[in-house]
Coordinates of C-alpha atoms in Angstrom, one line a residue:
X1 CA 108.6 173.0 232.1
X2 CA 111.8 175.0 232.8
X3 CA 113.6 172.8 230.3
X4 CA 110.9 173.4 227.7
X5 CA 111.2 177.2 228.2
X6 CA 115.0 177.0 227.8
X7 CA 114.6 175.1 224.5
X8 CA 112.1 177.7 223.3
X9 CA 114.5 180.5 224.2
X10 CA 117.4 178.7 222.4
X11 CA 115.2 178.2 219.3
X12 CA 114.2 181.9 219.4
X13 CA 117.9 182.9 219.7
X14 CA 118.9 180.6 216.8
X15 CA 116.0 181.8 214.6
X16 CA 116.8 185.4 215.4
X17 CA 120.5 184.8 214.6
X18 CA 119.7 183.2 211.3
X19 CA 117.2 186.0 210.4
X20 CA 119.8 188.7 211.2
X21 CA 122.6 186.7 209.4
X22 CA 120.5 186.3 206.3
X23 CA 119.5 190.0 206.2
X24 CA 123.1 191.0 206.8
X25 CA 124.4 188.8 204.1
X26 CA 121.7 190.1 201.6
X27 CA 122.8 193.6 202.5
X28 CA 126.4 192.7 201.9
X29 CA 125.7 191.1 198.6
X30 CA 123.7 194.0 197.3
X31 CA 126.3 196.6 198.5
X32 CA 129.1 194.6 197.0
X33 CA 127.3 194.4 193.6
X34 CA 126.7 198.1 193.6
X35 CA 130.3 198.9 194.6
X36 CA 131.6 196.5 191.8
X37 CA 129.3 198.2 189.3
X38 CA 130.5 201.6 190.4
X39 CA 134.1 200.5 189.9
X40 CA 133.4 199.1 186.4
X41 CA 131.6 202.2 185.2
X42 CA 133.9 204.8 186.8
X43 CA 135.4 205.8 183.5
X44 CA 131.9 206.4 182.1
X45 CA 130.5 208.3 185.1
X46 CA 129.9 208.3 188.9
X47 CA 127.4 205.8 190.4
X48 CA 126.1 206.6 193.9
X49 CA 123.4 205.2 196.2
X50 CA 121.8 205.9 199.5
X51 CA 120.4 203.4 202.1
X52 CA 119.8 199.7 201.4
X53 CA 116.8 197.8 202.8
X54 CA 116.4 194.0 202.8
X55 CA 113.5 191.7 203.5
X56 CA 113.8 188.0 204.4
X57 CA 111.0 187.3 202.0
X58 CA 113.4 187.9 199.1
X59 CA 113.2 191.6 198.4
X60 CA 115.8 194.4 198.4
X61 CA 115.4 198.2 197.9
X62 CA 118.1 200.8 197.1
X63 CA 117.3 204.4 197.8
X64 CA 118.6 207.5 196.0
X65 CA 120.3 205.6 193.2
X66 CA 122.1 208.0 190.8
X67 CA 124.4 207.8 187.8
X68 CA 126.2 211.0 186.7
X69 CA 127.6 210.4 183.2
X70 CA 131.0 212.0 182.4
X71 CA 130.7 214.9 180.0
X72 CA 126.9 215.2 180.4
X73 CA 125.1 217.9 182.3
X74 CA 122.8 216.2 184.8
X75 CA 122.4 212.7 186.3
X76 CA 119.9 209.9 186.0
X77 CA 118.2 209.4 189.3
X78 CA 115.8 207.0 190.9
X79 CA 114.2 207.6 194.3
X80 CA 114.0 203.9 195.0
X81 CA 114.8 200.7 193.0
X82 CA 113.2 197.5 194.3
X83 CA 114.0 194.0 193.2
X84 CA 111.9 191.1 194.3
X85 CA 113.2 187.6 193.8
X86 CA 111.7 184.1 194.6
X87 CA 113.4 184.0 198.1
X88 CA 116.3 185.3 200.1
X89 CA 118.7 182.7 198.7
X90 CA 118.3 184.4 195.3
X91 CA 120.3 187.3 196.6
X92 CA 122.6 185.3 198.9
X93 CA 123.6 182.8 196.2
X94 CA 125.7 180.5 198.3
X95 CA 126.8 178.4 195.3
X96 CA 129.2 181.2 194.4
X97 CA 130.9 180.9 197.8
X98 CA 131.3 177.1 197.2
X99 CA 132.8 177.7 193.7
X100 CA 129.8 176.1 191.9
X101 CA 129.0 178.1 188.8
X102 CA 125.7 176.3 188.0
X103 CA 122.7 178.5 187.9
X104 CA 119.0 178.0 187.7
X105 CA 118.1 178.7 184.0
X106 CA 115.3 181.0 185.1
X107 CA 114.1 182.1 188.6
X108 CA 110.4 181.4 189.2
X109 CA 109.8 185.0 190.1
X110 CA 111.6 188.3 189.4
X111 CA 110.2 191.8 189.6
X112 CA 111.9 195.2 189.2
X113 CA 110.4 198.5 190.2
X114 CA 112.0 201.9 189.8
X115 CA 110.0 204.7 191.3
X116 CA 110.8 208.5 190.9
X117 CA 113.1 208.1 187.9
X118 CA 114.4 211.4 186.5
X119 CA 116.3 211.7 183.2
X120 CA 117.7 215.0 182.0
X121 CA 116.2 216.3 178.8
X122 CA 119.7 216.3 177.2
X123 CA 119.7 212.5 177.3
X124 CA 116.2 212.1 175.7
X125 CA 117.7 211.7 172.2
X126 CA 120.5 209.4 173.1
X127 CA 120.9 206.7 170.5
X128 CA 118.1 208.1 168.3
X129 CA 118.5 208.5 164.5
X130 CA 118.5 211.9 162.8
X131 CA 114.9 211.4 161.7
X132 CA 113.8 210.4 165.2
X133 CA 115.3 213.5 166.7
X134 CA 112.6 215.5 164.9
X135 CA 109.8 215.0 167.5
X136 CA 107.2 216.4 165.1
X137 CA 107.5 213.2 163.1
X138 CA 105.7 211.3 165.8
X139 CA 108.3 210.6 168.5
X140 CA 108.3 213.7 170.7
X141 CA 110.1 211.9 173.6
X142 CA 113.3 211.7 171.4
X143 CA 113.5 215.4 170.8
X144 CA 114.9 217.3 173.8
X145 CA 114.2 220.8 172.3
X146 CA 110.6 219.9 171.6
X147 CA 110.1 218.6 175.2
X148 CA 111.6 221.8 176.6
X149 CA 109.4 223.9 174.4
X150 CA 106.4 222.0 175.7
X151 CA 107.3 222.9 179.3
X152 CA 109.2 219.8 180.5
X153 CA 112.3 220.4 182.6
X154 CA 113.1 216.7 182.8
X155 CA 111.6 213.3 182.0
X156 CA 110.0 211.9 185.1
X157 CA 109.0 208.2 184.9
X158 CA 108.1 205.1 186.9
X159 CA 109.0 201.6 185.7
X160 CA 107.7 198.2 186.8
X161 CA 108.4 194.9 185.1
X162 CA 108.8 191.2 185.9
X163 CA 107.5 187.7 185.6
X164 CA 106.1 184.8 187.5
X165 CA 106.9 181.3 186.4
X166 CA 104.9 178.2 187.4
X167 CA 107.4 175.4 186.7
X168 CA 104.9 172.4 187.2
X169 CA 102.4 174.0 184.8
X170 CA 105.2 175.4 182.6
X171 CA 103.4 178.7 182.5
X172 CA 105.0 182.2 182.3
X173 CA 103.2 185.4 183.1
X174 CA 105.1 188.6 182.4
X175 CA 104.1 192.2 182.8
X176 CA 105.6 195.7 182.3
X177 CA 104.5 199.2 183.0
X178 CA 106.5 202.3 181.9
X179 CA 104.9 205.7 182.5
X180 CA 106.3 209.2 181.6
X181 CA 104.5 211.6 183.9
X182 CA 102.1 213.8 181.9
X183 CA 103.2 212.5 178.5
X184 CA 102.6 208.8 177.8
X185 CA 102.6 205.3 179.2
X186 CA 102.9 201.7 178.0
X187 CA 101.6 198.7 179.9
X188 CA 101.3 195.1 178.9
X189 CA 100.8 191.6 180.1
X190 CA 101.9 188.4 178.2
X191 CA 101.1 184.8 179.1
X192 CA 102.9 181.8 177.7
X193 CA 102.3 178.1 178.0
X194 CA 104.7 175.1 177.5
X195 CA 107.7 177.2 178.8
X196 CA 110.5 174.8 179.7
X197 CA 113.0 176.0 182.4
X198 CA 115.7 176.2 179.7
X199 CA 113.4 177.9 177.1
X200 CA 115.4 181.1 177.2
X201 CA 118.7 179.4 176.8
X202 CA 117.9 178.0 173.4
X203 CA 118.1 174.3 174.5
X204 CA 114.4 173.6 175.1
X205 CA 112.9 170.7 173.1
X206 CA 109.7 172.6 172.5
X207 CA 108.8 176.2 171.7
X208 CA 106.6 178.2 174.1
X209 CA 102.9 178.8 173.1
X210 CA 101.0 182.0 173.3
X211 CA 98.1 182.0 175.8
X212 CA 97.4 185.7 175.3
X213 CA 98.5 189.3 175.7
X214 CA 97.0 192.7 176.7
X215 CA 98.9 195.8 175.5
X216 CA 97.8 199.4 176.3
X217 CA 99.4 202.6 175.0
X218 CA 98.3 206.0 176.4
X219 CA 99.2 209.4 175.1
X220 CA 97.9 212.1 177.4
X221 CA 95.3 214.2 175.5
X222 CA 96.4 217.6 177.1
X223 CA 100.0 216.9 176.1
X224 CA 98.8 215.7 172.6
X225 CA 97.0 218.9 171.8
X226 CA 99.9 221.1 173.0
X227 CA 102.3 218.9 170.9
X228 CA 100.0 219.3 167.8
X229 CA 99.7 223.1 168.1
X230 CA 103.5 223.5 168.6
X231 CA 104.5 221.3 165.6
X232 CA 101.9 222.9 163.4
X233 CA 103.5 226.3 164.2
X234 CA 107.0 224.9 163.4
X235 CA 105.8 223.6 160.1
X236 CA 103.8 226.7 159.3
X237 CA 100.5 225.0 158.8
X238 CA 97.2 224.8 160.7
X239 CA 96.8 222.2 163.5
X240 CA 94.3 220.1 161.4
X241 CA 96.6 220.2 158.4
X242 CA 99.5 219.0 160.5
X243 CA 97.3 216.2 162.0
X244 CA 96.7 215.0 158.4
X245 CA 100.4 215.1 157.7
X246 CA 101.2 213.2 160.8
X247 CA 98.7 210.4 160.0
X248 CA 100.0 210.2 156.4
X249 CA 103.6 209.8 157.7
X250 CA 102.5 207.0 160.1
X251 CA 100.7 205.2 157.3
X252 CA 103.8 205.6 155.0
X253 CA 106.1 204.2 157.7
X254 CA 103.8 201.1 158.2
X255 CA 103.7 200.6 154.4
X256 CA 107.4 200.9 154.2
X257 CA 107.6 197.9 156.5
X258 CA 105.5 195.9 154.0
X259 CA 102.1 196.2 155.7
X260 CA 99.0 197.8 154.1
X261 CA 96.4 198.8 156.6
X262 CA 92.7 198.0 156.0
X263 CA 90.0 200.6 156.5
X264 CA 89.4 199.7 160.1
X265 CA 93.0 200.2 161.1
X266 CA 93.2 203.5 159.2
X267 CA 90.1 204.6 161.1
X268 CA 91.8 203.6 164.4
X269 CA 94.9 205.7 163.4
X270 CA 92.7 208.7 162.5
X271 CA 90.7 208.4 165.7
X272 CA 93.8 208.2 167.9
X273 CA 95.5 211.3 166.4
X274 CA 92.1 213.2 166.7
X275 CA 91.2 212.2 170.2
X276 CA 94.5 211.1 171.7
X277 CA 94.1 209.0 174.8
X278 CA 94.3 205.2 174.9
X279 CA 94.9 202.4 172.4
X280 CA 94.4 198.9 173.7
X281 CA 95.2 195.6 171.8
X282 CA 94.2 192.3 173.4
X283 CA 94.6 188.7 172.1
X284 CA 93.2 185.8 174.1
X285 CA 92.7 182.8 171.7
X286 CA 90.6 179.9 172.8
X287 CA 93.6 177.7 173.2
X288 CA 97.4 178.3 173.4
X289 CA 99.0 178.8 169.9
X290 CA 102.5 177.8 168.9
X291 CA 104.9 180.6 168.1
X292 CA 106.1 178.9 164.8
X293 CA 102.5 178.5 163.5
X294 CA 101.8 182.2 164.3
X295 CA 104.8 183.2 162.2
X296 CA 103.3 181.5 159.1
X297 CA 99.7 182.5 159.8
X298 CA 98.2 184.5 156.9
X299 CA 97.3 188.0 158.0
X300 CA 93.6 187.5 157.1
X301 CA 93.3 184.9 159.7
X302 CA 95.0 186.8 162.5
X303 CA 91.9 188.3 164.0
X304 CA 89.9 185.1 164.4
X305 CA 92.8 182.9 165.3
X306 CA 94.2 185.2 168.0
X307 CA 90.8 186.6 169.2
X308 CA 92.2 190.1 168.6
X309 CA 90.3 193.1 169.9
X310 CA 91.4 196.7 169.3
X311 CA 90.0 199.6 171.2
X312 CA 90.6 203.3 170.9
X313 CA 89.4 205.1 174.0
X314 CA 87.0 202.2 174.7
X315 CA 85.5 202.2 171.2
X316 CA 85.9 198.8 169.5
X317 CA 87.4 198.8 166.0
X318 CA 85.5 195.9 164.3
X319 CA 87.7 195.7 161.1
X320 CA 91.3 194.7 161.7
X321 CA 92.1 193.6 158.2
X322 CA 95.6 194.2 156.8
X323 CA 97.7 192.7 154.0
X324 CA 101.4 192.0 153.8
X325 CA 103.5 192.9 150.8
X326 CA 103.8 189.9 148.5
X327 CA 100.3 188.7 148.8
X328 CA 98.3 188.9 145.5
X329 CA 94.8 188.3 144.5
X330 CA 94.3 184.7 143.8
X331 CA 97.5 183.6 145.6
X332 CA 97.9 182.4 149.2
X333 CA 98.3 185.4 151.6
X334 CA 101.8 186.2 152.7
X335 CA 102.6 185.2 156.3
X336 CA 104.0 187.5 158.9
X337 CA 107.2 185.5 158.7
X338 CA 107.9 187.3 155.4
X339 CA 108.5 190.5 157.4
X340 CA 111.2 188.8 159.4
X341 CA 113.0 187.3 156.5
X342 CA 111.6 183.8 157.0
X343 CA 110.6 181.8 154.0
X344 CA 107.1 180.4 154.2
X345 CA 106.4 176.7 153.5
X346 CA 106.9 175.8 149.8
X347 CA 103.6 175.7 147.9
X348 CA 102.8 173.4 145.0
X349 CA 103.2 174.9 141.6
X350 CA 99.5 174.4 140.9
X351 CA 97.3 175.5 143.6
X352 CA 93.6 174.6 143.4
X353 CA 91.3 176.4 145.7
X354 CA 88.7 174.3 147.2
X355 CA 85.1 175.4 146.7
X356 CA 82.1 174.3 148.7
X357 CA 78.4 174.5 148.3
X358 CA 76.3 174.7 151.5
X359 CA 72.7 173.8 152.2
X360 CA 70.5 173.5 155.3
X361 CA 69.3 170.0 156.3
X362 CA 66.4 169.7 158.7
X363 CA 67.1 167.5 161.9
X364 CA 65.1 166.6 164.9
X365 CA 65.3 169.2 167.7
X366 CA 65.7 166.4 170.2
X367 CA 68.8 165.2 168.4
X368 CA 70.7 168.6 168.4
X369 CA 73.2 167.3 170.9
X370 CA 74.8 165.3 168.1
X371 CA 75.5 168.6 166.2
X372 CA 77.6 170.5 168.8
X373 CA 80.2 172.9 167.3
X374 CA 78.2 172.9 164.0
X375 CA 76.4 175.8 162.4
X376 CA 72.7 175.6 163.1
X377 CA 69.5 177.5 162.5
X378 CA 66.8 177.1 165.2
X379 CA 63.2 178.3 164.6
X380 CA 60.6 179.0 167.3
X381 CA 57.1 180.3 167.3
X382 CA 57.6 183.6 168.9
X383 CA 61.3 184.6 168.1
X384 CA 63.3 185.1 164.9
X385 CA 65.5 182.2 163.8
X386 CA 68.7 181.8 165.9
X387 CA 71.5 181.1 163.4
X388 CA 75.1 180.5 164.5
X389 CA 77.5 178.0 166.1
X390 CA 75.8 175.5 168.5
X391 CA 78.3 175.7 171.4
X392 CA 76.4 173.8 174.0
X393 CA 73.2 172.4 175.4
X394 CA 72.7 172.7 179.1
X395 CA 69.6 171.8 181.1
X396 CA 67.6 171.6 178.0
X397 CA 68.7 175.1 176.7
X398 CA 70.6 175.4 173.4
X399 CA 73.4 177.9 173.4
X400 CA 74.0 179.5 169.9
X401 CA 77.0 181.7 169.4
X402 CA 76.3 184.5 166.8
X403 CA 78.6 187.0 165.2
X404 CA 77.1 190.5 165.5
X405 CA 78.9 193.7 164.5
X406 CA 82.3 192.1 164.6
X407 CA 81.8 190.6 168.1
X408 CA 80.3 187.4 169.5
X409 CA 76.9 187.1 171.2
X410 CA 75.4 183.9 172.7
X411 CA 71.7 183.4 172.3
X412 CA 69.8 180.9 174.6
X413 CA 66.8 179.0 173.4
X414 CA 65.0 176.2 175.2
X415 CA 65.0 173.0 173.0
X416 CA 61.4 172.4 173.9
X417 CA 60.5 175.7 172.1
X418 CA 62.3 174.8 168.9
X419 CA 59.7 174.2 166.2
X420 CA 62.2 173.4 163.4
X421 CA 66.0 172.8 163.6
X422 CA 68.4 172.9 160.6
X423 CA 72.1 172.1 160.4
X424 CA 74.4 173.5 157.7
X425 CA 76.0 170.9 155.5
X426 CA 79.0 171.7 153.3
X427 CA 80.0 169.7 150.2
X428 CA 83.2 170.2 148.3
X429 CA 82.8 170.9 144.6
X430 CA 85.4 169.0 142.6
X431 CA 87.4 171.2 140.3
X432 CA 89.5 170.2 137.3
X433 CA 93.3 170.8 137.3
X434 CA 94.7 173.2 134.7
X435 CA 94.4 171.7 131.2
X436 CA 91.5 169.4 132.1
X437 CA 87.9 169.9 131.2
X438 CA 85.2 169.9 133.7
X439 CA 82.8 167.0 133.6
X440 CA 79.5 167.8 132.1
X441 CA 76.7 168.3 134.6
X442 CA 73.8 165.9 134.4
X443 CA 70.6 167.7 133.7

């Protein structure tokens, strides 16, 4: 028993020593990195920091981080910057001590959080163009004078971003959250499939696929109304007149990029600049979509293919139609790749659009299981016909997916109550090529 206690004591001492050694080495690595960074940037300004905390779980925190640029009044400060890696070895990096320059292409987890960030107003317009420096053109955070006139003494913000990578499943989930206190915030989540470990080094054999995303932009209504009133006074117009000018400028900027908004998106723009608040765009397709196929997807198919939903202050915008410059009536719609300078796949000189005629064919209600994922029309004695996509039959109940007001609704109808069942049948109408005459129809 005594020997057993001695062994336990030795193990405790060894474990405690390793724990302290790992934390100490993590502290040393972080401090060395900060000191090296301060030395490299000393000609641009002074970098300082306070205490450093480390956790054996693979997390470090630096308090009171500040950078005071040379020749600029004020410093960029952060009350605390936290970095969370996959484990403690991510910060220790023993391969450097051994002279091995190999690295993992992408750590499975990395998160950065910066709390209590303060930026002097004088730095708000750094890197902005002359047009962007006029905050009344729709970018108030790039105009230091405008922000000061609106009562801000500095820009206060919190930042959180990072990713989690599931190597066996090759799935990457990334998120970000940037908030300017009292002004605006941007949050987002993106999920990718088929992400190889070397995908971001350009050597992967396959391209990632989009599983979905959720993006939210919020402009604080109180700040928005103050911004509207101030800019209206600067331009010498009424607030409502300036609001119309602002919307017009935003539409013109979008059209200059080669995109024409449909009535639904124009309504969303008008509603946002009237109510301010939140704009949320989500896309969760039924199955992952290849990035390359998305690039060449015609804009008119974006909504259905991606499962897009747009909300302005929780009000759903049903019409998300848009057109890309270059698409013409009677010609294939231009793909999004056109906006990025990518040539779409070559089309044949003569394009014949396929035309179809549809009709309803009656089938046995008991045989509906053979028509899954087909458009059906189910009649019953006491309910109106259920018309839509037959998505399933479970426990004798037919599930019919219907499109209602731009959304999807699933109706349930017991097969035993179906008095008549019909299935939609489509038949292609053969059309002559240019220069040919259509065959005469038999009477």
